[in-house]
mmCIF file of C-alpha atoms in Angstrom:
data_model
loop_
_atom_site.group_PDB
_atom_site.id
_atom_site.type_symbol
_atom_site.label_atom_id
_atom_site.label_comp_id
_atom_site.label_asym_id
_atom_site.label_seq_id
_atom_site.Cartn_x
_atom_site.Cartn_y
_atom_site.Cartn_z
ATOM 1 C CA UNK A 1410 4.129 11.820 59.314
ATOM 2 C CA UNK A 1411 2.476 11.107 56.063
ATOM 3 C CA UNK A 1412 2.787 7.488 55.056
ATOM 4 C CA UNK A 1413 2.864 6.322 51.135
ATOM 5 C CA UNK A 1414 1.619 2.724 49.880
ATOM 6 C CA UNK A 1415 2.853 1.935 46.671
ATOM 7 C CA UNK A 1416 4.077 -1.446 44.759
ATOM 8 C CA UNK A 1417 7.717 -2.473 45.646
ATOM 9 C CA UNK A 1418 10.622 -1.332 43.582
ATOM 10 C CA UNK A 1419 13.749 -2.781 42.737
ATOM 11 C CA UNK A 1420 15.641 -0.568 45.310
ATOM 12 C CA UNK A 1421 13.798 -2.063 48.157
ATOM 13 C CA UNK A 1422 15.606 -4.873 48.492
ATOM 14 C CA UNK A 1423 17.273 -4.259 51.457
ATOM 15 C CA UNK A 1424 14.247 -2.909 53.397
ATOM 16 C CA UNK A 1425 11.899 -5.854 52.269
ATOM 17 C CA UNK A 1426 14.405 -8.487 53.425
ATOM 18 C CA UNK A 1427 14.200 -6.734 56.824
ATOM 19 C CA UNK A 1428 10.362 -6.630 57.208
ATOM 20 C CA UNK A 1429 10.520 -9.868 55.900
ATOM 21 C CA UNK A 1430 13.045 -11.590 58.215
ATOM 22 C CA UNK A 1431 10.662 -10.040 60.949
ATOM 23 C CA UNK A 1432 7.736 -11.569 59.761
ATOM 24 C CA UNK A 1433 9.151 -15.096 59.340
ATOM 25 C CA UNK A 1434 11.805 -15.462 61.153
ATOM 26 C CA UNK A 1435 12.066 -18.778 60.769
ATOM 27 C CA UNK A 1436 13.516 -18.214 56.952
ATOM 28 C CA UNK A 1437 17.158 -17.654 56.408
ATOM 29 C CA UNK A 1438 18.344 -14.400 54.923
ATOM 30 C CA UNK A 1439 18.952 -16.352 51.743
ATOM 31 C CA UNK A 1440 15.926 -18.023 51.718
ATOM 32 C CA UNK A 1441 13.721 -14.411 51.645
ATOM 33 C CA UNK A 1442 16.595 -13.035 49.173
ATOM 34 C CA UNK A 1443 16.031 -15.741 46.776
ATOM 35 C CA UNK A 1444 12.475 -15.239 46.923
ATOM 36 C CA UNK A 1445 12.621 -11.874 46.762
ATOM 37 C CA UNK A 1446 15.076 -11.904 43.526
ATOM 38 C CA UNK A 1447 11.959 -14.474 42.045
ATOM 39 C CA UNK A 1448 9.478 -12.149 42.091
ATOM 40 C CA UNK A 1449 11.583 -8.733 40.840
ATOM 41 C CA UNK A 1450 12.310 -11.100 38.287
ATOM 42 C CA UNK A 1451 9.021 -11.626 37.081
ATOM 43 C CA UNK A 1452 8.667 -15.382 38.582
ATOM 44 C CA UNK A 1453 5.491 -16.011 39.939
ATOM 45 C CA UNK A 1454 5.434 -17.836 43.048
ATOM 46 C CA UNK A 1455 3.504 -21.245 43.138
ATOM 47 C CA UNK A 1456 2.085 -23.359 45.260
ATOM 48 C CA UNK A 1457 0.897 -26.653 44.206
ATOM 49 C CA UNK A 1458 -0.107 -24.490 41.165
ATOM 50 C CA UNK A 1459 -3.171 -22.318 43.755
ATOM 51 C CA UNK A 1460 -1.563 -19.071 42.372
ATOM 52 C CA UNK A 1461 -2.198 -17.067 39.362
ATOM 53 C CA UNK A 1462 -0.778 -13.298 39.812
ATOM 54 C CA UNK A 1463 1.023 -12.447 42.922
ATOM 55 C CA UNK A 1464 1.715 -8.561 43.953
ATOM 56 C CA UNK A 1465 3.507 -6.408 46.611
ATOM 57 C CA UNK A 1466 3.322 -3.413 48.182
ATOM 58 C CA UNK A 1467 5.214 -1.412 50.451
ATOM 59 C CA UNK A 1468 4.575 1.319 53.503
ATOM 60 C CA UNK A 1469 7.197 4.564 52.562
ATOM 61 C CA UNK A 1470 7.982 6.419 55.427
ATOM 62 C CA UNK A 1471 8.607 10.568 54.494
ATOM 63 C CA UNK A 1472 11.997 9.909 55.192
ATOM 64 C CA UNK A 1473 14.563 6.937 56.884
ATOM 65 C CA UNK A 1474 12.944 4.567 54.220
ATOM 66 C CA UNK A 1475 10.179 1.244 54.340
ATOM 67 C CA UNK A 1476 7.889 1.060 57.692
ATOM 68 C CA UNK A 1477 5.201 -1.754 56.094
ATOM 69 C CA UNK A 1478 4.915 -4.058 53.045
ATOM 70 C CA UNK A 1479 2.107 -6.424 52.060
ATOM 71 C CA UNK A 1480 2.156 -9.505 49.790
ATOM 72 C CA UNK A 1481 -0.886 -10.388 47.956
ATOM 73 C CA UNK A 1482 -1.983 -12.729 45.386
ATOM 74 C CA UNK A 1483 -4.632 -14.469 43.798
ATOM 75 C CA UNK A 1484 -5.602 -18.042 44.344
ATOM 76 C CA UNK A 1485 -7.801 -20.384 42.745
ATOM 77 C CA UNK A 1486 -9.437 -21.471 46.097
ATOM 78 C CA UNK A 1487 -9.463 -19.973 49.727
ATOM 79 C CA UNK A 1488 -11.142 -21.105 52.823
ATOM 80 C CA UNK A 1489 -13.984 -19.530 53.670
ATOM 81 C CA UNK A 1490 -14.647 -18.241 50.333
ATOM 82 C CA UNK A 1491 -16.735 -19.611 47.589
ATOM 83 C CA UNK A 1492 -15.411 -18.221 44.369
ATOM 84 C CA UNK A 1493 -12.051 -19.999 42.339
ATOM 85 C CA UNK A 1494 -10.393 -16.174 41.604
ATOM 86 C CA UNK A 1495 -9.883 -14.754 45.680
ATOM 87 C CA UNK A 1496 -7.435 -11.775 46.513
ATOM 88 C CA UNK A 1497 -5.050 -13.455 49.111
ATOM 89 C CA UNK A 1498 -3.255 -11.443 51.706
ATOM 90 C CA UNK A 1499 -0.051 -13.682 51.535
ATOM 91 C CA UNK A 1500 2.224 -11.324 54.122
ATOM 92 C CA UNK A 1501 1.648 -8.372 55.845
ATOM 93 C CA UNK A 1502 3.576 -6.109 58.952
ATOM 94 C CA UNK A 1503 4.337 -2.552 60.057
ATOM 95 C CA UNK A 1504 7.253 -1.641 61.915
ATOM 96 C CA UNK A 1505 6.215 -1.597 65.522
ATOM 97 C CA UNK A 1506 7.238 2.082 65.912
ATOM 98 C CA UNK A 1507 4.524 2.672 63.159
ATOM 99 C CA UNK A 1508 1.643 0.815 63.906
ATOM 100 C CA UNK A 1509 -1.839 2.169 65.241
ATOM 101 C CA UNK A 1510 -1.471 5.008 62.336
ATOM 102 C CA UNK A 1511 -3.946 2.869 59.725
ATOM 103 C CA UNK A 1512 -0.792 2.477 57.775
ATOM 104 C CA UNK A 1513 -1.863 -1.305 57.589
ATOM 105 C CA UNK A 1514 -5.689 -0.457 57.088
ATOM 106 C CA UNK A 1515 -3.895 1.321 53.667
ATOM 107 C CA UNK A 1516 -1.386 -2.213 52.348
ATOM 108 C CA UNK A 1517 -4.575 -3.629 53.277
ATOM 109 C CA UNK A 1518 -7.121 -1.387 50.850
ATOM 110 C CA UNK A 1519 -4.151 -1.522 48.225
ATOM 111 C CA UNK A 1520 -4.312 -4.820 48.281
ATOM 112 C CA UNK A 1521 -8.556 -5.266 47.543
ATOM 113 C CA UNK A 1522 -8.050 -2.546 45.087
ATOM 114 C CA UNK A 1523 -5.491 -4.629 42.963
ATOM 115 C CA UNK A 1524 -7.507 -8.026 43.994
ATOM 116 C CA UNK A 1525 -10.924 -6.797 42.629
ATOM 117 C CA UNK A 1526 -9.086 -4.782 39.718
ATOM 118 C CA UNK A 1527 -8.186 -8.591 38.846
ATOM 119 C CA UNK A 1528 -11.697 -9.992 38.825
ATOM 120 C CA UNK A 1529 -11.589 -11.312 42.262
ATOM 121 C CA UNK A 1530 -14.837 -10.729 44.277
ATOM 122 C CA UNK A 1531 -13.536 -11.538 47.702
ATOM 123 C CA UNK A 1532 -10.330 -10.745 50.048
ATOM 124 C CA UNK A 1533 -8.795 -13.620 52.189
ATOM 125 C CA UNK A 1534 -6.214 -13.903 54.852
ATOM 126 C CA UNK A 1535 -5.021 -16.196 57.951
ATOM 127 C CA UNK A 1536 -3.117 -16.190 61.076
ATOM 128 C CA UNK A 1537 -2.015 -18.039 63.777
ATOM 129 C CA UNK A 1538 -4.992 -19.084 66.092
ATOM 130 C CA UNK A 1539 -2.611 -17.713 69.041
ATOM 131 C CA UNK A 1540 -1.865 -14.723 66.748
ATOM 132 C CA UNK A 1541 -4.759 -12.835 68.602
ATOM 133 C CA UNK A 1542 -3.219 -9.096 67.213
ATOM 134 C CA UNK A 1543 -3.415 -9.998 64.033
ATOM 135 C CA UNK A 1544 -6.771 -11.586 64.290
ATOM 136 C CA UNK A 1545 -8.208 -8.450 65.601
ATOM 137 C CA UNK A 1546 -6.670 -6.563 63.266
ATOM 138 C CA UNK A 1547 -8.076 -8.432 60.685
ATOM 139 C CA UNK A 1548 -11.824 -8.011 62.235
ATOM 140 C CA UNK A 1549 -11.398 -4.519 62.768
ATOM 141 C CA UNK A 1550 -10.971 -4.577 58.771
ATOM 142 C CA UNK A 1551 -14.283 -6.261 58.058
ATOM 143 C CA UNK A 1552 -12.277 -9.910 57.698
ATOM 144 C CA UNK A 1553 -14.776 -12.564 59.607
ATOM 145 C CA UNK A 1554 -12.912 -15.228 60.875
ATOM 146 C CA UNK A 1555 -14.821 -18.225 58.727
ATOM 147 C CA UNK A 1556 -13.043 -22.038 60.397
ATOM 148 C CA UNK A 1557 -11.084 -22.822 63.353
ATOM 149 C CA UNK A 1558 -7.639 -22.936 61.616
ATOM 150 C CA UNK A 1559 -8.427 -18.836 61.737
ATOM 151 C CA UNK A 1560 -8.359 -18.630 58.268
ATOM 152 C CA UNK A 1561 -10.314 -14.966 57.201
ATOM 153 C CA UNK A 1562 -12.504 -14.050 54.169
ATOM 154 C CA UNK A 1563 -13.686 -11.029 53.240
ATOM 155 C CA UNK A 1564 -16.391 -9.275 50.268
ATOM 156 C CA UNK A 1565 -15.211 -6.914 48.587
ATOM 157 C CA UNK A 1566 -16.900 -3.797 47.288
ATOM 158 C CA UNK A 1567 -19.514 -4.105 45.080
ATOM 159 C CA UNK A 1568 -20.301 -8.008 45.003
ATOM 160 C CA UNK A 1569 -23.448 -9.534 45.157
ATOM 161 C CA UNK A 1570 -24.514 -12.833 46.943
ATOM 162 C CA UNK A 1571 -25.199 -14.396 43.669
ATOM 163 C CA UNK A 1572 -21.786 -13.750 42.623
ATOM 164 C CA UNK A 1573 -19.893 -15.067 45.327
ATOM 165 C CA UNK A 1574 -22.350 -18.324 44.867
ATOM 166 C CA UNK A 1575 -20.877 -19.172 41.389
ATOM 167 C CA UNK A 1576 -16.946 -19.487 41.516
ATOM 168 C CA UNK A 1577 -16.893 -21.780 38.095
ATOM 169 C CA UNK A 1578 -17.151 -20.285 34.737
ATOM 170 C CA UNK A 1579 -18.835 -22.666 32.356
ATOM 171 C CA UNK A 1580 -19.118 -23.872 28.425
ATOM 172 C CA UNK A 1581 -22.067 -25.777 27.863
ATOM 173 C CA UNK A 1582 -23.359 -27.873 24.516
ATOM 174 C CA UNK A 1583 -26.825 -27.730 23.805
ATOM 175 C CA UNK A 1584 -27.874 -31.722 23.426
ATOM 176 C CA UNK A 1585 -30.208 -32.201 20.472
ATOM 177 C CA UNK A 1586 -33.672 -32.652 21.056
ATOM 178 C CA UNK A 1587 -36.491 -33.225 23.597
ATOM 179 C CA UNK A 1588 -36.402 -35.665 26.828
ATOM 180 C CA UNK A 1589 -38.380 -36.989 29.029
ATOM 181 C CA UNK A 1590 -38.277 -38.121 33.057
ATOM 182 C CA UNK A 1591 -40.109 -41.142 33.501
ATOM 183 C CA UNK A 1592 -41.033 -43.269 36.408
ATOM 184 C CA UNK A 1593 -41.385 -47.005 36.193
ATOM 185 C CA UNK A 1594 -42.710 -49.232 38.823
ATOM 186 C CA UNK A 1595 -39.966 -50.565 41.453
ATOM 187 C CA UNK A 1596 -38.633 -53.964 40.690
ATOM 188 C CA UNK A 1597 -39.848 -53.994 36.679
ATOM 189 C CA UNK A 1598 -37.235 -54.681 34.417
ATOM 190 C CA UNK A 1599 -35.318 -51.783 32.024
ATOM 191 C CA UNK A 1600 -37.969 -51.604 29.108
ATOM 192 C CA UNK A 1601 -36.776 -52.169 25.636
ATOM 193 C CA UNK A 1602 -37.425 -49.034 24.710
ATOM 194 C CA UNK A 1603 -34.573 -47.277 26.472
ATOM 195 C CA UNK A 1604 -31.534 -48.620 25.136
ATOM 196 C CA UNK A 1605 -32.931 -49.720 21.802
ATOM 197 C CA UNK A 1606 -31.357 -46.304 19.941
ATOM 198 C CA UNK A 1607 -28.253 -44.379 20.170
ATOM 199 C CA UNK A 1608 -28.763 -41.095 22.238
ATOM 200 C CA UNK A 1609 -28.601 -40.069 25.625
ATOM 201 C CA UNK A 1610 -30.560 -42.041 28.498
ATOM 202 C CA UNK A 1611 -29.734 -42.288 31.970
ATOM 203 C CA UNK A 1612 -31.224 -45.041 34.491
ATOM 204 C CA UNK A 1613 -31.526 -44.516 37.950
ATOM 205 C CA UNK A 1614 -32.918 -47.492 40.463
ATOM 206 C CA UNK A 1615 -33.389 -47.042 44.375
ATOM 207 C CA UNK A 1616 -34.870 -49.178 46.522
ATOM 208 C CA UNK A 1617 -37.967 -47.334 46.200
ATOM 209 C CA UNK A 1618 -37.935 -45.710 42.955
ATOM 210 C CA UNK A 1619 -37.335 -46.351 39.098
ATOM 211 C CA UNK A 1620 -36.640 -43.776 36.994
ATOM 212 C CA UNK A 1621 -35.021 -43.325 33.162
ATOM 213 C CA UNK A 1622 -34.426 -40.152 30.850
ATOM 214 C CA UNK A 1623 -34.565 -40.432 27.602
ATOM 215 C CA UNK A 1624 -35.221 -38.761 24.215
ATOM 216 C CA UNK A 1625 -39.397 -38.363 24.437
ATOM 217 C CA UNK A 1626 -39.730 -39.568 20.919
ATOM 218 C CA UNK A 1627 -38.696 -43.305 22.641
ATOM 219 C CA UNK A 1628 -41.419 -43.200 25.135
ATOM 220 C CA UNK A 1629 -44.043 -44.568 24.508
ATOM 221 C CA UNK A 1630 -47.037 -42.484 25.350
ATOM 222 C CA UNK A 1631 -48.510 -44.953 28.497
ATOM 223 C CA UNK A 1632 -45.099 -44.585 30.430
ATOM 224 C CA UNK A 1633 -45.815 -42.164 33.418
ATOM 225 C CA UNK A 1634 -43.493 -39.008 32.643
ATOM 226 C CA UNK A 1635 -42.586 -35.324 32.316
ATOM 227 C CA UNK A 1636 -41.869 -34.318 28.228
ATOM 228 C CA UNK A 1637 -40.946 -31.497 26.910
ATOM 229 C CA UNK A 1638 -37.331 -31.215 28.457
ATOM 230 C CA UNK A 1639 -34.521 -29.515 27.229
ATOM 231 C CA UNK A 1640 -30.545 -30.852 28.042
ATOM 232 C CA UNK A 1641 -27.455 -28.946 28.517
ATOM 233 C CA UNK A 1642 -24.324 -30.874 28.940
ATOM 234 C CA UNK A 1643 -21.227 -28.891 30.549
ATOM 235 C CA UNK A 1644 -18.588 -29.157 28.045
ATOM 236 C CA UNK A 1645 -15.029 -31.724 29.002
ATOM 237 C CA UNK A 1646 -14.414 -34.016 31.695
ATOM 238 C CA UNK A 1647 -14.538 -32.695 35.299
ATOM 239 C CA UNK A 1648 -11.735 -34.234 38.390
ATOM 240 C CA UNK A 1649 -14.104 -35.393 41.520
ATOM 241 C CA UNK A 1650 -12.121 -33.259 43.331
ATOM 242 C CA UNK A 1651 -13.354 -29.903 41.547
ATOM 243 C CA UNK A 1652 -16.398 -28.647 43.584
ATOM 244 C CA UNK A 1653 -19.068 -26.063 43.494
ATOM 245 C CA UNK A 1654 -20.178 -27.238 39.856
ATOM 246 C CA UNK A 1655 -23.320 -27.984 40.020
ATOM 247 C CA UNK A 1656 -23.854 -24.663 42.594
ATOM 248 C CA UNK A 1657 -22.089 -22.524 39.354
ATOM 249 C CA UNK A 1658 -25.546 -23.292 37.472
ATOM 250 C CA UNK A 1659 -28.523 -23.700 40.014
ATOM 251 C CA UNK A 1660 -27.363 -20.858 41.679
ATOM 252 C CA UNK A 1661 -28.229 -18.341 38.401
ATOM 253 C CA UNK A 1662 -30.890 -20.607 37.510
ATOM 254 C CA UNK A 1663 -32.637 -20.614 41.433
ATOM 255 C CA UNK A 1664 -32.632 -16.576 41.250
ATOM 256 C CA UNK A 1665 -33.848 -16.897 37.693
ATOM 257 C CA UNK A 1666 -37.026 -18.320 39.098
ATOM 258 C CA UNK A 1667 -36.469 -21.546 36.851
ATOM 259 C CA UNK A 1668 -35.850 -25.139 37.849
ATOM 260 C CA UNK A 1669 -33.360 -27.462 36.878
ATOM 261 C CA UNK A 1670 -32.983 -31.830 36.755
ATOM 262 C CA UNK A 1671 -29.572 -32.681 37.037
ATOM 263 C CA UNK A 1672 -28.118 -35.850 35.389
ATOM 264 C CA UNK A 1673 -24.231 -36.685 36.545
ATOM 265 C CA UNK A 1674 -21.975 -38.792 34.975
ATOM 266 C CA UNK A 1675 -18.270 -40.083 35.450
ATOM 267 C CA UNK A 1676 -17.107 -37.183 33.553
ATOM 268 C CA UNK A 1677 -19.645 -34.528 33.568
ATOM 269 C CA UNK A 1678 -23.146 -32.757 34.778
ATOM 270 C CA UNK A 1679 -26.344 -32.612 32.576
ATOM 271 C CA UNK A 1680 -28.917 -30.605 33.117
ATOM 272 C CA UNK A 1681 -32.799 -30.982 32.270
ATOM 273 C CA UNK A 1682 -34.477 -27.828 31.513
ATOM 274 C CA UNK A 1683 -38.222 -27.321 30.309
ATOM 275 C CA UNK A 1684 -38.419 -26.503 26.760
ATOM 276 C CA UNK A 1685 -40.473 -23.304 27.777
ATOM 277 C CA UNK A 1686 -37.947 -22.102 30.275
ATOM 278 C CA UNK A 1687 -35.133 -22.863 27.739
ATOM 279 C CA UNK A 1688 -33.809 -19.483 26.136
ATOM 280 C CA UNK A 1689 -34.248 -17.850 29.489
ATOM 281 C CA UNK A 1690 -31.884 -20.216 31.005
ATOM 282 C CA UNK A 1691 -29.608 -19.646 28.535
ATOM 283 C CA UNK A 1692 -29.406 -15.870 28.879
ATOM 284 C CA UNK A 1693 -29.269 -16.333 32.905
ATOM 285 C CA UNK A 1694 -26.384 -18.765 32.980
ATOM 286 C CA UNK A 1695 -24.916 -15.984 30.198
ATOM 287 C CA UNK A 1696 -25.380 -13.472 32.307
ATOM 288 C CA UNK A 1697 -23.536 -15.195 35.063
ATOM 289 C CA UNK A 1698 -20.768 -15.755 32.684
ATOM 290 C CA UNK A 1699 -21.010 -19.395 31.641
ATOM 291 C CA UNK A 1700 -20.856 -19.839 27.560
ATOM 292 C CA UNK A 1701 -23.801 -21.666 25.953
ATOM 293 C CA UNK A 1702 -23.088 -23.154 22.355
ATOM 294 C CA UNK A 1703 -25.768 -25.307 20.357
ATOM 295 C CA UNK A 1704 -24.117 -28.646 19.509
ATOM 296 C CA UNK A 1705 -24.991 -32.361 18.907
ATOM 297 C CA UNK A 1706 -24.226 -35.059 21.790
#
């Protein structure tokens, strides 16, 4: 019996509501209709605003109609996965009378094609921890189960480890001129010097250690220091909830061979690169899709 896979049509109403019912039975009929209707309709689902494209697809039997149907979509985070753009395996079931044909090894591959087709460089999933059919079903798919909550993840095609690493993509403002990272002895108080002009400075005391940035032409030349920095600031004003920032740059940069002194703030990340190591940065974080525009602080 050949099998087709193929996005869900307007006429398959009927048949999705029944795959659907079986899969959660715990909705009413109204409930999936409803939903259904939304989506036909061009309404993208939400969820606390994680989604940004949603698709289906459906198993057609050679005749008697539907036998499978898979709902995917995209979300801006996943467990398990590192990247903010992840294929999402919302749904998926097979008649029972059809499974063990690889009919849902193919929702399953129509689904990565139309996730990485999207940008998306990895597949997730979940299931039940007591769900152990579908959890081996996922595994025999190349899914690896990734927390206890059974959760799945999954690389697609074609990705590399650096690109799974960086799941933010970044502006950053080139801050004018040269800095420098000085340490002062513990316990001495904050010199003059660092606050006396406008600019960027940044003052960091420990119980064992005293150290300041600031613009090199303000140090003056006895202070023990590193010149000859560079300073990228990442562009807006980042929630503390957002995560991976920081790993969107030094990732790139790491692989890059070049090293990096971050500088946080309430609203943002700095970062301190040597002036020799400077336009190479900037093409690497480029390359890894961040934007890098010269501007003032």
């Amino acid at each position: 019996m050949t099998t087709i896979v193929r996005p869900v049509r307007d006429t398959d109403r009927a048949e999705w509501l029944r795959m659907r019912h079986a899969l959660w039975p715990e909705g009413t009929a109204d409930e999936h209709a409803a939903e259904i209707a939304d989506y036909l309709s061009g309404r993208l689902p939400t969820e606390s605003g994680l989604l940004l494209a949603s698709a289906v697809f459906v198993a057609e039997r050679a005749s008697d109609g539907l036998c499978g149907f898979l709902e995917a979509s995209i979300r801006t985070c996943a467990e398990g996965c590192e990247t903010n753009r992840v294929g999402y395996v919302e749904g998926w079931f097979v008649d029972p009378d059809a499974r063990r044909r690889g009919i849902g090894k193919q929702l399953i591959a129509a689904a990565e094609e139309w996730a990485a087709g999207r940008g998306c460089r990895e597949m997730a999933s979940d299931a039940y921890v007591e769900n152990t059919v579908s959890r081996d079903a996922h595994r025999a798919l190349g899914f690896t189960e990734s927390c206890r909550l059974a959760h799945f993840s999954k690389t697609l095609a074609g990705s590399t480890s650096a690109d799974r690493a960086i799941g933010h993509r970044l502006t950053l403002l080139t801050v004018a001129g040269t800095f420098a990272v000085c340490k002062l002895p513990v316990g001495c108080a904050i010199p003059a010097w660092v606050t006396a002009a406008e600019g960027l400075f940044s003052i960091t005391r420990t119980a064992a250690e005293f150290s300041i940035v600031r613009a090199e032409d303000a140090v003056p030349e006895d202070v023990q220091c590193e010149r000859d920095w560079r300073c990228l600031r990442v562009a807006g004003a980042m929630p503390f909830a957002l995560v991976g920032v920081l790993a969107a740059l030094a990732v790139p940069l790491a692989h890059a061979g070049i090293s990096v002194f971050a500088v946080s703030t309430f609203d943002t990340d700095y970062l301190l690169l040597k002036a020799r190591d400077f336009e190479n940065a900037a093409r690497t974080l480029q390359a890894a899709g961040h934007v890098v525009e010269v501007a003032g602080e």
